[in-house]
Amino acid sequence: MGQVAWKGLFLSLFDYKTEKYVIAKNKKVGILYRVVQLSILAYLVGWVFVVKKGYQDTDTSLQSSVITKLKGVAFTNTSELGERLWDVADYVIPPQGENVFFVMTNLIVTPNQRQATCPEVGRTEPLVAQLTYFSMWAGYKRKADKPFSFRKPLLASAENFTVYIKNSIRFPKFKFSKVNVLATNNESYLKNCRYGTEHPYCPIFLLGNIVRWAGSDFQEMALEGGVIGIQIEWNCDLDKAPSECNPHYSFSRLDNKFAEKSISSGYNFRFAKYYRDAEGVDYRTLIKAYGIRFDVMVNGKAGKFNIIPTIINIGSGLALMGAGAFFCDLVLLYLIKKSNFYRGKKYEEVKSSTRKSLSSPALNGNQSPEQLGGL
Amino acid sequence: MGQVAWKGLFLSLFDYKTEKYVIAKNKKVGILYRVVQLSILAYLVGWVFVVKKGYQDTDTSLQSSVITKLKGVAFTNTSELGERLWDVADYVIPPQGENVFFVMTNLIVTPNQRQATCPEVGRTEPLVAQLTYFSMWAGYKRKADKPFSFRKPLLASAENFTVYIKNSIRFPKFKFSKVNVLATNNESYLKNCRYGTEHPYCPIFLLGNIVRWAGSDFQEMALEGGVIGIQIEWNCDLDKAPSECNPHYSFSRLDNKFAEKSISSGYNFRFAKYYRDAEGVDYRTLIKAYGIRFDVMVNGKAGKFNIIPTIINIGSGLALMGAGAFFCDLVLLYLIKKSNFYRGKKYEEVKSSTRKSLSSPALNGNQSPEQLGGL
Amino acid sequence: MGQVAWKGLFLSLFDYKTEKYVIAKNKKVGILYRVVQLSILAYLVGWVFVVKKGYQDTDTSLQSSVITKLKGVAFTNTSELGERLWDVADYVIPPQGENVFFVMTNLIVTPNQRQATCPEVGRTEPLVAQLTYFSMWAGYKRKADKPFSFRKPLLASAENFTVYIKNSIRFPKFKFSKVNVLATNNESYLKNCRYGTEHPYCPIFLLGNIVRWAGSDFQEMALEGGVIGIQIEWNCDLDKAPSECNPHYSFSRLDNKFAEKSISSGYNFRFAKYYRDAEGVDYRTLIKAYGIRFDVMVNGKAGKFNIIPTIINIGSGLALMGAGAFFCDLVLLYLIKKSNFYRGKKYEEVKSSTRKSLSSPALNGNQSPEQLGGL
C-alpha cells in the first residue's frame, strides 16, 4: 500500500470500536436483567469479598515449634512402693518437653527381671525357653495386671498438674511470626493465670480441664490411659494488626475409647530401668506405663491482600455477568410474545450477493487498515 | 431536567440492552466456531469438573496424630551376651510409640566404660587424656566393630515383629475427622489381620513386609540400619460418604543406601546405660545401636463442593468462549475470501460530520437518560 | 415445521454470528483503550505469568523426614565431677537423631535422692512430707542452683560440635523426591565441608555458627539454654531441572530471650538417672539440664505447569479487557463532547410499533430456526 494507506493504518489503531447495542423497550426482560446483575454483584461483594475474603492470598503451610513444661508433684502411699513422691522427672516421658508428651498416671511394675533365672526352666531349647519365659511373665502380669488401688489410678492427683505450652509459629509466605504467649509486663499474670474462658490467651493449662474439655473423665482415663489432642489454630487476617492474630485452642480425644478394645484400649507402653548387681549381672525393672499422651497439633491459615486473587474473582464475576446477559437474551429472543421482532433486530442478516457487497471493496480500501487495529 | 425526564430516566433503567449481531452466512467459520465452543465445553466439563473436580474447595493442611505399638520377642544366643530374650522394652526407642520409632536390630556394646581409668594414661594433661581416651575407645571399637554373628544381624528375627499403626486425622477446614482403623465389631479381625493387598485397611504391619515393599532386604538393612518412610495418604472426596475416605499406604527407603558412604551409611546412634558400683563410682555401658527407623508421614487432601471455585472455573471458561469468538472473527475478517465484505458489515463507521449527526441531538433528548441505565 | 424449515434450522447452526461494532473515530478514547489494553496485557504477562508463575499448579504440603547426627567431645574438670569427658551419648537428648534434638550445655546435679530419707522429717503426714521434701529439694537447689564455673557453661566447647542434618522431602502431588545432601562422589568433601556462604549445600553445621546466625551468643545461650529454629525451605520450580531444586537454610531463635522471664527464661528440663544400692533400695540422681534445643522445621513449595490455573488466569485477564472496554464506553458515551452523537450510534432504539415490525414476521419465518443455532 502507499504512504497514505500506512498512515491510515497507524491512525486507525487509535479508532475506538464499541459494540452496537439494540435497546429493547421491554420492561419484563429489563427488570429480569437488573435482578440478575444485582444478585451477581451481591454474591461477588457480599460472599466472595466480605465473607470469604476473596481479595486475599492465603498461606496454610505454617512452621511451628512447641515447647511444653509440666509442673506438679504427687504423693502416693501403696503397699508395693511405700510412700513415694512423684515429680516431673518421674512421670513425664520424654522429659524434654516437645509437642508430644506423656504423663504417666498409672503403672504396673514387674521388678527384678533377670535373664535365664526362671526356676521352672533351667537349660532348655531356645524356643521352649522363650515360651516359658513368656508364661513366667504372664505369671507376673496375672499378679500385677490389676492396677494398684484398684478402681483408682496411682497418680490420681495428676488432674491438678499444669502444663505450660509455648508455641512459636511462622507463616513463611508472608514472613510473619508470632508466639502464643501474651506480650505482657505483668510477670505474676503469666505465673498464676490458667487457661479458660476468662483467660483465653493464657498459655498454662490444668490437665484436668484439658481432659474435661475433650469430653472425658480424668480419673477414668488415667486408669487405662488415652490420647488427647490439643489443637492450636491460628486464623490470621494479616491485613489487620498483628495483635489481632491470636491462637484458638480446642481439645479432642484421639483414641476412640470404645472401638477396637481388641487391640489397645486406652494408651500404654512398656519400658525398662536397667540395673546391675554386685556380681555385675544385669537385671531390669519392667514398667508398663498407663497414662495420658498429649499431642499438641498446630495448624493455621493466614490471609493478606493480593492483587491476583482479587483480579481472578472480579474477572470471573464479570464473566458471570456475560452469562446473565446470555440468559436474558434467551428470554427476550425465544420466550416473550414479541421475540420474533427482537430477533429480527438483534440479528442483522447479511448476504454477500447484494449490491452492498459491490460497494464494500470501495469502503474497504480505507477500512482494511483500521480493522487491523481490532486485533 | 424536568419531571418527565426523570421519569424517563427511571424507566429507561429497565430497558434491556443487547448486543446487535451480524449473521455471516459462512459455513466454514460457523463450523469452526462450533468446534471451538465444543472443545472449550469439553475441556470445562470433562477435565476441569469431572477429572480435576474443579467445583470443589480443597484442604491440604490436615492435623494428624499417630500412635504406634510394636509386638514381638526375639531370642539370641551369643558368646558375648549369652542367652537373651529381647522384648519391646529392649529394642524399641523411644518406647512411647510416636510417629517416628526405631527398632534396634544390631548393636555394638562397649561395656564398663569408666572415666579416668585408662591404664595406659594415668594422670595427664586434659588434652592428652582426651586423645588417649579416644584411642582407647577406638580400641574397643576395633574389637567390637564387626557386628556379632558376622554377616547376620543380632535381631534377625525382628523381621517377624508387627507394628500396629493408628492414625487419627482431621481436616480443620471441613471439620472432618477419621481414624485409619476400620470400625468393625469383629474383635478377632483386628487382632489377627495383617496389612496387605487382601487387607488394605488393616492397621497391623509385618516389619519384614514394610521393608520389602520399600524395595530393600530386611536382613541386609538390619545389619547396617536404615530409615523407612511409611506414607499414609488421605485423598478424600467429602461429597461422597465418609466411609469412602480411606488411607492409602506407601513405603519408601529414606536413607539412600549407596550415596554418601563417607558420612553415614545406614542408620545408627550411640546411647549409654549408666550404672554405679558399690563405691558409688559411675560407669556406663555404651551401646551403638544399628536398626531401622520408621517415619510415619501423613499427608492428605480433602475436597468438598464450594460455590466459589465453581464460579471461578465457569467464569474463566466463559471468558475463553470470548477468546474463541475473537479468534473466529480474525478468520472471518482477514483470512477468508469475502472478508472485506464482512468487515464492512461488522464495523459500522460513523462520522459526526454527516447529516445523521444533526438528527442525533434530536433523538438524544429522550435518550440521554436511558443510557445512564446502561451503567 | 416442514422439511425445509428443519433443514434450515440445521444449516443455521453453522451460521457464524458476530457482534456488530461501531467505529468511533475518536482518537482520545481510542488511545485510552489501547493504554488500558496494554496495561492489562503487561500485568497478565509480566506479573501473573513471569513473576508469580501463574501458569503453575503448586503443592505446599510436603512430606519430610529429618535425620540428625552430632559429633564432638568435650572435656570438663570441675570440683564436683572431677575430670570428665562428654560424648554424644552423654549430651544429646534424645539420642536417636530426629528433627528435634537437644544439646546439653550446662546442668545442675542433685545426687543420691532417696525417698523418705529427709532427716528433718521422719514419719509425717503425707502433705507435710511433701512440703518438707520440697524444701529439702529447694535446699539442694539453693546449693546447686548457680551453674558450675559461674559465668561459664559447663560444656562451653559445645560451640565446636558439628551436626549433620539430612532431610529427605517429597512433594506428593508431583511425586517428586529429593535429599538435601549433594550427590557428589567426592567422599572427603562431605566429610570435611561446613555449611556456609561458600558451601551453601553442605549438610554439616557448626553449632556455634547456627547460634550466631540466629543472632545469639553461644556462650550466653549455653548458660541458660534456649531454642533455635533451623528452617529448611524448598522452593522448587519443577518445570526446571531437578538439580535446580535446592534447600535454603535460615536460622532463628524461638524462645524470645527477654519476654516472660516469669515462666521460663531460656530452656531447661529435669530428668533422672535411677540407681539401686546393694540393699536393693532405689535412689536417683536428678539432673536439671540446660542446653540448646534445635528444631529442624521443613517447609516448601513446588510449582509445575498446569493447564487449569493457566486458563483461569488468561480467562480472568480477558474478562478484565471487557471491564476496560466498559470503562472506555463510559468515557465515550458520557464524558466527551460528542457523547450524545455516539450514544445515538451505539444504541439503536427499536419500537415494535413501526412498519419494520410488520415485515419482521416475514423475515422471521426463516430466521427463527437459525436463531436457535445461537443457543
mmCIF file of N, CA, C and O in Angstrom, chain A residues 66-139:
data_model
loop_
_atom_site.group_PDB
_atom_site.id
_atom_site.type_symbol
_atom_site.label_atom_id
_atom_site.label_comp_id
_atom_site.label_asym_id
_atom_site.label_seq_id
_atom_site.Cartn_x
_atom_site.Cartn_y
_atom_site.Cartn_z
ATOM 1 N N VAL A 66 6.918 -26.156 69.270
ATOM 2 C CA VAL A 66 6.176 -26.232 70.524
ATOM 3 C C VAL A 66 7.107 -26.599 71.671
ATOM 4 O O VAL A 66 7.920 -27.512 71.544
ATOM 5 N N ILE A 67 7.006 -25.841 72.737
ATOM 6 C CA ILE A 67 7.745 -26.143 73.958
ATOM 7 C C ILE A 67 6.726 -26.381 75.056
ATOM 8 O O ILE A 67 5.819 -25.570 75.251
ATOM 9 N N THR A 68 6.842 -27.525 75.741
ATOM 10 C CA THR A 68 5.909 -27.802 76.826
ATOM 11 C C THR A 68 6.674 -28.042 78.116
ATOM 12 O O THR A 68 7.794 -28.573 78.090
ATOM 13 N N LYS A 69 6.074 -27.627 79.225
ATOM 14 C CA LYS A 69 6.734 -27.813 80.511
ATOM 15 C C LYS A 69 5.682 -28.105 81.562
ATOM 16 O O LYS A 69 4.748 -27.325 81.736
ATOM 17 N N LEU A 70 5.825 -29.241 82.222
ATOM 18 C CA LEU A 70 4.836 -29.614 83.225
ATOM 19 C C LEU A 70 5.283 -29.203 84.613
ATOM 20 O O LEU A 70 6.495 -29.095 84.881
ATOM 21 N N LYS A 71 4.298 -28.989 85.468
ATOM 22 C CA LYS A 71 4.561 -28.660 86.875
ATOM 23 C C LYS A 71 3.602 -29.472 87.727
ATOM 24 O O LYS A 71 2.436 -29.632 87.362
ATOM 25 N N GLY A 72 4.105 -29.994 88.841
ATOM 26 C CA GLY A 72 3.221 -30.717 89.733
ATOM 27 C C GLY A 72 3.937 -31.864 90.425
ATOM 28 O O GLY A 72 4.867 -32.457 89.867
ATOM 29 N N VAL A 73 3.525 -32.141 91.634
ATOM 30 C CA VAL A 73 4.110 -33.227 92.416
ATOM 31 C C VAL A 73 2.980 -34.041 93.007
ATOM 32 O O VAL A 73 1.948 -33.501 93.392
ATOM 33 N N ALA A 74 3.169 -35.371 92.971
ATOM 34 C CA ALA A 74 2.136 -36.252 93.520
ATOM 35 C C ALA A 74 2.735 -37.111 94.626
ATOM 36 O O ALA A 74 3.894 -37.524 94.543
ATOM 37 N N PHE A 75 1.952 -37.352 95.656
ATOM 38 C CA PHE A 75 2.380 -38.221 96.745
ATOM 39 C C PHE A 75 1.537 -39.490 96.720
ATOM 40 O O PHE A 75 0.319 -39.420 96.565
ATOM 41 N N THR A 76 2.189 -40.640 96.751
ATOM 42 C CA THR A 76 1.436 -41.899 96.776
ATOM 43 C C THR A 76 1.900 -42.747 97.946
ATOM 44 O O THR A 76 3.060 -42.659 98.353
ATOM 45 N N ASN A 77 1.005 -43.568 98.434
ATOM 46 C CA ASN A 77 1.348 -44.470 99.531
ATOM 47 C C ASN A 77 0.704 -45.816 99.260
ATOM 48 O O ASN A 77 -0.496 -45.996 99.464
ATOM 49 N N THR A 78 1.488 -46.743 98.713
ATOM 50 C CA THR A 78 0.944 -48.065 98.365
ATOM 51 C C THR A 78 1.777 -49.141 99.044
ATOM 52 O O THR A 78 2.951 -48.944 99.345
ATOM 53 N N SER A 79 1.133 -50.281 99.226
ATOM 54 C CA SER A 79 1.839 -51.389 99.893
ATOM 55 C C SER A 79 3.073 -51.773 99.068
ATOM 56 O O SER A 79 4.126 -52.077 99.613
ATOM 57 N N GLU A 80 2.941 -51.754 97.723
ATOM 58 C CA GLU A 80 4.054 -52.211 96.888
ATOM 59 C C GLU A 80 5.231 -51.238 96.938
ATOM 60 O O GLU A 80 6.390 -51.635 97.042
ATOM 61 N N LEU A 81 4.938 -49.953 96.849
ATOM 62 C CA LEU A 81 6.025 -48.975 96.715
ATOM 63 C C LEU A 81 6.257 -48.177 97.989
ATOM 64 O O LEU A 81 7.223 -47.432 98.085
ATOM 65 N N GLY A 82 5.370 -48.297 98.968
ATOM 66 C CA GLY A 82 5.519 -47.492 100.156
ATOM 67 C C GLY A 82 5.225 -46.039 99.847
ATOM 68 O O GLY A 82 4.647 -45.713 98.805
ATOM 69 N N GLU A 83 5.652 -45.153 100.733
ATOM 70 C CA GLU A 83 5.438 -43.722 100.485
ATOM 71 C C GLU A 83 6.338 -43.269 99.337
ATOM 72 O O GLU A 83 7.518 -43.614 99.304
ATOM 73 N N ARG A 84 5.741 -42.548 98.393
ATOM 74 C CA ARG A 84 6.565 -42.068 97.282
ATOM 75 C C ARG A 84 6.107 -40.701 96.835
ATOM 76 O O ARG A 84 4.925 -40.374 96.872
ATOM 77 N N LEU A 85 7.072 -39.903 96.443
ATOM 78 C CA LEU A 85 6.763 -38.629 95.824
ATOM 79 C C LEU A 85 7.113 -38.742 94.345
ATOM 80 O O LEU A 85 8.130 -39.334 93.984
ATOM 81 N N TRP A 86 6.237 -38.219 93.487
ATOM 82 C CA TRP A 86 6.482 -38.255 92.043
ATOM 83 C C TRP A 86 6.629 -36.830 91.541
ATOM 84 O O TRP A 86 5.770 -35.986 91.787
ATOM 85 N N ASP A 87 7.705 -36.533 90.850
ATOM 86 C CA ASP A 87 7.833 -35.205 90.231
ATOM 87 C C ASP A 87 8.019 -35.385 88.720
ATOM 88 O O ASP A 87 8.033 -36.503 88.209
ATOM 89 N N VAL A 88 8.152 -34.261 88.022
ATOM 90 C CA VAL A 88 8.187 -34.308 86.550
ATOM 91 C C VAL A 88 9.196 -35.327 86.040
ATOM 92 O O VAL A 88 8.942 -36.045 85.069
ATOM 93 N N ALA A 89 10.361 -35.403 86.705
ATOM 94 C CA ALA A 89 11.386 -36.334 86.223
ATOM 95 C C ALA A 89 10.889 -37.769 86.275
ATOM 96 O O ALA A 89 11.401 -38.648 85.568
ATOM 97 N N ASP A 90 9.878 -38.029 87.108
ATOM 98 C CA ASP A 90 9.377 -39.396 87.239
ATOM 99 C C ASP A 90 8.241 -39.713 86.282
ATOM 100 O O ASP A 90 8.162 -40.810 85.749
ATOM 101 N N TYR A 91 7.359 -38.729 86.072
ATOM 102 C CA TYR A 91 6.134 -39.096 85.341
ATOM 103 C C TYR A 91 6.033 -38.520 83.930
ATOM 104 O O TYR A 91 5.096 -38.838 83.202
ATOM 105 N N VAL A 92 6.958 -37.648 83.524
ATOM 106 C CA VAL A 92 6.887 -37.095 82.170
ATOM 107 C C VAL A 92 7.836 -37.857 81.244
ATOM 108 O O VAL A 92 9.019 -37.989 81.536
ATOM 109 N N ILE A 93 7.295 -38.372 80.152
ATOM 110 C CA ILE A 93 8.096 -39.121 79.187
ATOM 111 C C ILE A 93 7.742 -38.643 77.786
ATOM 112 O O ILE A 93 6.566 -38.662 77.419
ATOM 113 N N PRO A 94 8.654 -38.182 76.931
ATOM 114 C CA PRO A 94 10.045 -37.957 77.275
ATOM 115 C C PRO A 94 10.198 -36.677 78.093
ATOM 116 O O PRO A 94 9.263 -35.868 78.102
ATOM 117 N N PRO A 95 11.331 -36.485 78.750
ATOM 118 C CA PRO A 95 11.438 -35.335 79.657
ATOM 119 C C PRO A 95 11.575 -33.992 78.942
ATOM 120 O O PRO A 95 11.220 -32.971 79.504
ATOM 121 N N GLN A 96 12.018 -33.999 77.668
ATOM 122 C CA GLN A 96 12.480 -32.717 77.096
ATOM 123 C C GLN A 96 11.399 -31.853 76.463
ATOM 124 O O GLN A 96 11.654 -31.118 75.529
ATOM 125 N N GLY A 97 10.152 -31.978 76.925
ATOM 126 C CA GLY A 97 9.111 -31.017 76.582
ATOM 127 C C GLY A 97 8.929 -30.697 75.110
ATOM 128 O O GLY A 97 9.094 -29.552 74.700
ATOM 129 N N GLU A 98 8.590 -31.694 74.305
ATOM 130 C CA GLU A 98 8.307 -31.417 72.902
ATOM 131 C C GLU A 98 6.800 -31.318 72.702
ATOM 132 O O GLU A 98 6.050 -31.186 73.664
ATOM 133 N N ASN A 99 6.353 -31.399 71.444
ATOM 134 C CA ASN A 99 4.927 -31.175 71.184
ATOM 135 C C ASN A 99 4.079 -32.405 71.525
ATOM 136 O O ASN A 99 2.866 -32.318 71.587
ATOM 137 N N VAL A 100 4.729 -33.544 71.701
ATOM 138 C CA VAL A 100 4.013 -34.735 72.169
ATOM 139 C C VAL A 100 4.623 -35.165 73.489
ATOM 140 O O VAL A 100 5.830 -35.410 73.563
ATOM 141 N N PHE A 101 3.799 -35.167 74.538
ATOM 142 C CA PHE A 101 4.340 -35.571 75.842
ATOM 143 C C PHE A 101 3.346 -36.492 76.535
ATOM 144 O O PHE A 101 2.145 -36.460 76.258
ATOM 145 N N PHE A 102 3.891 -37.303 77.403
ATOM 146 C CA PHE A 102 3.109 -38.344 78.059
ATOM 147 C C PHE A 102 3.205 -38.164 79.570
ATOM 148 O O PHE A 102 4.296 -37.992 80.102
ATOM 149 N N VAL A 103 2.062 -38.164 80.217
ATOM 150 C CA VAL A 103 2.029 -38.059 81.673
ATOM 151 C C VAL A 103 1.593 -39.405 82.233
ATOM 152 O O VAL A 103 0.468 -39.843 81.985
ATOM 153 N N MET A 104 2.506 -40.063 82.945
ATOM 154 C CA MET A 104 2.185 -41.379 83.499
ATOM 155 C C MET A 104 1.233 -41.205 84.670
ATOM 156 O O MET A 104 1.480 -40.419 85.578
ATOM 157 N N THR A 105 0.096 -41.901 84.613
ATOM 158 C CA THR A 105 -0.876 -41.779 85.705
ATOM 159 C C THR A 105 -1.088 -43.104 86.415
ATOM 160 O O THR A 105 -1.749 -43.156 87.440
ATOM 161 N N ASN A 106 -0.571 -44.166 85.861
ATOM 162 C CA ASN A 106 -0.773 -45.487 86.446
ATOM 163 C C ASN A 106 0.308 -46.402 85.898
ATOM 164 O O ASN A 106 0.790 -46.189 84.793
ATOM 165 N N LEU A 107 0.724 -47.402 86.676
ATOM 166 C CA LEU A 107 1.777 -48.259 86.147
ATOM 167 C C LEU A 107 1.730 -49.635 86.786
ATOM 168 O O LEU A 107 1.214 -49.812 87.888
ATOM 169 N N ILE A 108 2.227 -50.595 86.033
ATOM 170 C CA ILE A 108 2.368 -51.962 86.528
ATOM 171 C C ILE A 108 3.852 -52.272 86.525
ATOM 172 O O ILE A 108 4.499 -52.214 85.473
ATOM 173 N N VAL A 109 4.409 -52.531 87.683
ATOM 174 C CA VAL A 109 5.840 -52.783 87.794
ATOM 175 C C VAL A 109 6.087 -54.281 87.853
ATOM 176 O O VAL A 109 5.417 -55.005 88.583
ATOM 177 N N THR A 110 7.016 -54.745 87.026
ATOM 178 C CA THR A 110 7.458 -56.142 87.085
ATOM 179 C C THR A 110 8.926 -56.116 87.489
ATOM 180 O O THR A 110 9.796 -55.990 86.634
ATOM 181 N N PRO A 111 9.215 -56.174 88.794
ATOM 182 C CA PRO A 111 10.571 -55.861 89.253
ATOM 183 C C PRO A 111 11.555 -57.005 89.051
ATOM 184 O O PRO A 111 11.164 -58.160 88.874
ATOM 185 N N ASN A 112 12.835 -56.625 89.017
ATOM 186 C CA ASN A 112 13.939 -57.602 89.113
ATOM 187 C C ASN A 112 13.837 -58.721 88.096
ATOM 188 O O ASN A 112 13.994 -59.891 88.439
ATOM 189 N N GLN A 113 13.564 -58.373 86.855
ATOM 190 C CA GLN A 113 13.584 -59.411 85.831
ATOM 191 C C GLN A 113 15.024 -59.723 85.479
ATOM 192 O O GLN A 113 15.791 -58.838 85.128
ATOM 193 N N ARG A 114 15.367 -60.999 85.607
ATOM 194 C CA ARG A 114 16.712 -61.423 85.217
ATOM 195 C C ARG A 114 16.601 -62.426 84.092
ATOM 196 O O ARG A 114 15.666 -63.226 84.052
ATOM 197 N N GLN A 115 17.543 -62.354 83.172
ATOM 198 C CA GLN A 115 17.537 -63.324 82.078
ATOM 199 C C GLN A 115 17.988 -64.670 82.627
ATOM 200 O O GLN A 115 18.857 -64.749 83.474
ATOM 201 N N ALA A 116 17.361 -65.716 82.092
ATOM 202 C CA ALA A 116 17.772 -67.087 82.436
ATOM 203 C C ALA A 116 17.737 -67.337 83.923
ATOM 204 O O ALA A 116 18.607 -67.946 84.491
ATOM 205 N N THR A 117 16.743 -66.770 84.583
ATOM 206 C CA THR A 117 16.608 -67.081 86.002
ATOM 207 C C THR A 117 15.218 -67.615 86.293
ATOM 208 O O THR A 117 14.655 -67.341 87.335
ATOM 209 N N CYS A 118 14.656 -68.325 85.313
ATOM 210 C CA CYS A 118 13.331 -68.883 85.565
ATOM 211 C C CYS A 118 13.517 -70.236 86.221
ATOM 212 O O CYS A 118 13.928 -71.189 85.545
ATOM 213 N N PRO A 119 13.254 -70.353 87.495
ATOM 214 C CA PRO A 119 13.483 -71.626 88.184
ATOM 215 C C PRO A 119 12.892 -72.800 87.402
ATOM 216 O O PRO A 119 13.544 -73.806 87.188
ATOM 217 N N GLU A 120 11.653 -72.621 86.905
ATOM 218 C CA GLU A 120 10.977 -73.768 86.297
ATOM 219 C C GLU A 120 11.522 -74.111 84.915
ATOM 220 O O GLU A 120 11.005 -74.996 84.251
ATOM 221 N N VAL A 121 12.566 -73.378 84.436
ATOM 222 C CA VAL A 121 13.041 -73.657 83.075
ATOM 223 C C VAL A 121 14.368 -74.404 83.067
ATOM 224 O O VAL A 121 14.474 -75.549 82.670
ATOM 225 N N GLY A 122 15.368 -73.737 83.618
ATOM 226 C CA GLY A 122 16.704 -74.317 83.519
ATOM 227 C C GLY A 122 17.180 -74.271 82.083
ATOM 228 O O GLY A 122 16.665 -73.500 81.276
ATOM 229 N N ARG A 123 18.150 -75.096 81.718
ATOM 230 C CA ARG A 123 18.688 -75.097 80.354
ATOM 231 C C ARG A 123 17.684 -75.758 79.436
ATOM 232 O O ARG A 123 17.291 -76.891 79.658
ATOM 233 N N THR A 124 17.241 -75.037 78.475
ATOM 234 C CA THR A 124 16.247 -75.625 77.571
ATOM 235 C C THR A 124 16.519 -75.153 76.155
ATOM 236 O O THR A 124 17.383 -74.307 75.921
ATOM 237 N N GLU A 125 15.734 -75.720 75.264
ATOM 238 C CA GLU A 125 15.822 -75.253 73.882
ATOM 239 C C GLU A 125 15.378 -73.790 73.852
ATOM 240 O O GLU A 125 14.432 -73.418 74.549
ATOM 241 N N PRO A 126 16.066 -73.005 73.028
ATOM 242 C CA PRO A 126 15.674 -71.596 72.929
ATOM 243 C C PRO A 126 14.168 -71.417 72.876
ATOM 244 O O PRO A 126 13.576 -70.754 73.709
ATOM 245 N N LEU A 127 13.518 -72.129 71.945
ATOM 246 C CA LEU A 127 12.094 -71.897 71.741
ATOM 247 C C LEU A 127 11.340 -72.112 73.048
ATOM 248 O O LEU A 127 10.618 -71.250 73.527
ATOM 249 N N VAL A 128 11.596 -73.250 73.655
ATOM 250 C CA VAL A 128 10.911 -73.529 74.920
ATOM 251 C C VAL A 128 11.217 -72.416 75.906
ATOM 252 O O VAL A 128 10.336 -71.816 76.499
ATOM 253 N N ALA A 129 12.502 -72.121 76.010
ATOM 254 C CA ALA A 129 12.913 -71.073 76.942
ATOM 255 C C ALA A 129 12.036 -69.844 76.709
ATOM 256 O O ALA A 129 11.449 -69.285 77.622
ATOM 257 N N GLN A 130 11.938 -69.472 75.452
ATOM 258 C CA GLN A 130 11.170 -68.274 75.123
ATOM 259 C C GLN A 130 9.743 -68.416 75.633
ATOM 260 O O GLN A 130 9.241 -67.601 76.379
ATOM 261 N N LEU A 131 9.151 -69.552 75.305
ATOM 262 C CA LEU A 131 7.753 -69.750 75.691
ATOM 263 C C LEU A 131 7.618 -69.685 77.213
ATOM 264 O O LEU A 131 6.861 -68.894 77.753
ATOM 265 N N THR A 132 8.456 -70.463 77.903
ATOM 266 C CA THR A 132 8.352 -70.479 79.356
ATOM 267 C C THR A 132 8.535 -69.066 79.884
ATOM 268 O O THR A 132 7.774 -68.581 80.709
ATOM 269 N N TYR A 133 9.560 -68.442 79.377
ATOM 270 C CA TYR A 133 9.837 -67.069 79.781
ATOM 271 C C TYR A 133 8.549 -66.274 79.730
ATOM 272 O O TYR A 133 8.132 -65.621 80.673
ATOM 273 N N PHE A 134 7.858 -66.418 78.611
ATOM 274 C CA PHE A 134 6.600 -65.712 78.465
ATOM 275 C C PHE A 134 5.638 -66.096 79.567
ATOM 276 O O PHE A 134 5.098 -65.275 80.274
ATOM 277 N N SER A 135 5.461 -67.401 79.701
ATOM 278 C CA SER A 135 4.482 -67.852 80.690
ATOM 279 C C SER A 135 4.837 -67.233 82.032
ATOM 280 O O SER A 135 3.984 -66.750 82.757
ATOM 281 N N MET A 136 6.167 -67.203 82.320
ATOM 282 C CA MET A 136 6.582 -66.599 83.577
ATOM 283 C C MET A 136 6.065 -65.158 83.640
ATOM 284 O O MET A 136 5.442 -64.733 84.581
ATOM 285 N N TRP A 137 6.339 -64.437 82.534
ATOM 286 C CA TRP A 137 5.865 -63.050 82.512
ATOM 287 C C TRP A 137 4.373 -63.001 82.711
ATOM 288 O O TRP A 137 3.851 -62.258 83.511
ATOM 289 N N ALA A 138 3.715 -63.878 81.955
ATOM 290 C CA ALA A 138 2.262 -63.922 82.090
ATOM 291 C C ALA A 138 1.946 -64.026 83.579
ATOM 292 O O ALA A 138 1.114 -63.292 84.108
ATOM 293 N N GLY A 139 2.700 -64.896 84.232
ATOM 294 C CA GLY A 139 2.517 -65.039 85.665
ATOM 295 C C GLY A 139 2.663 -63.700 86.365
ATOM 296 O O GLY A 139 1.750 -63.224 87.036
#
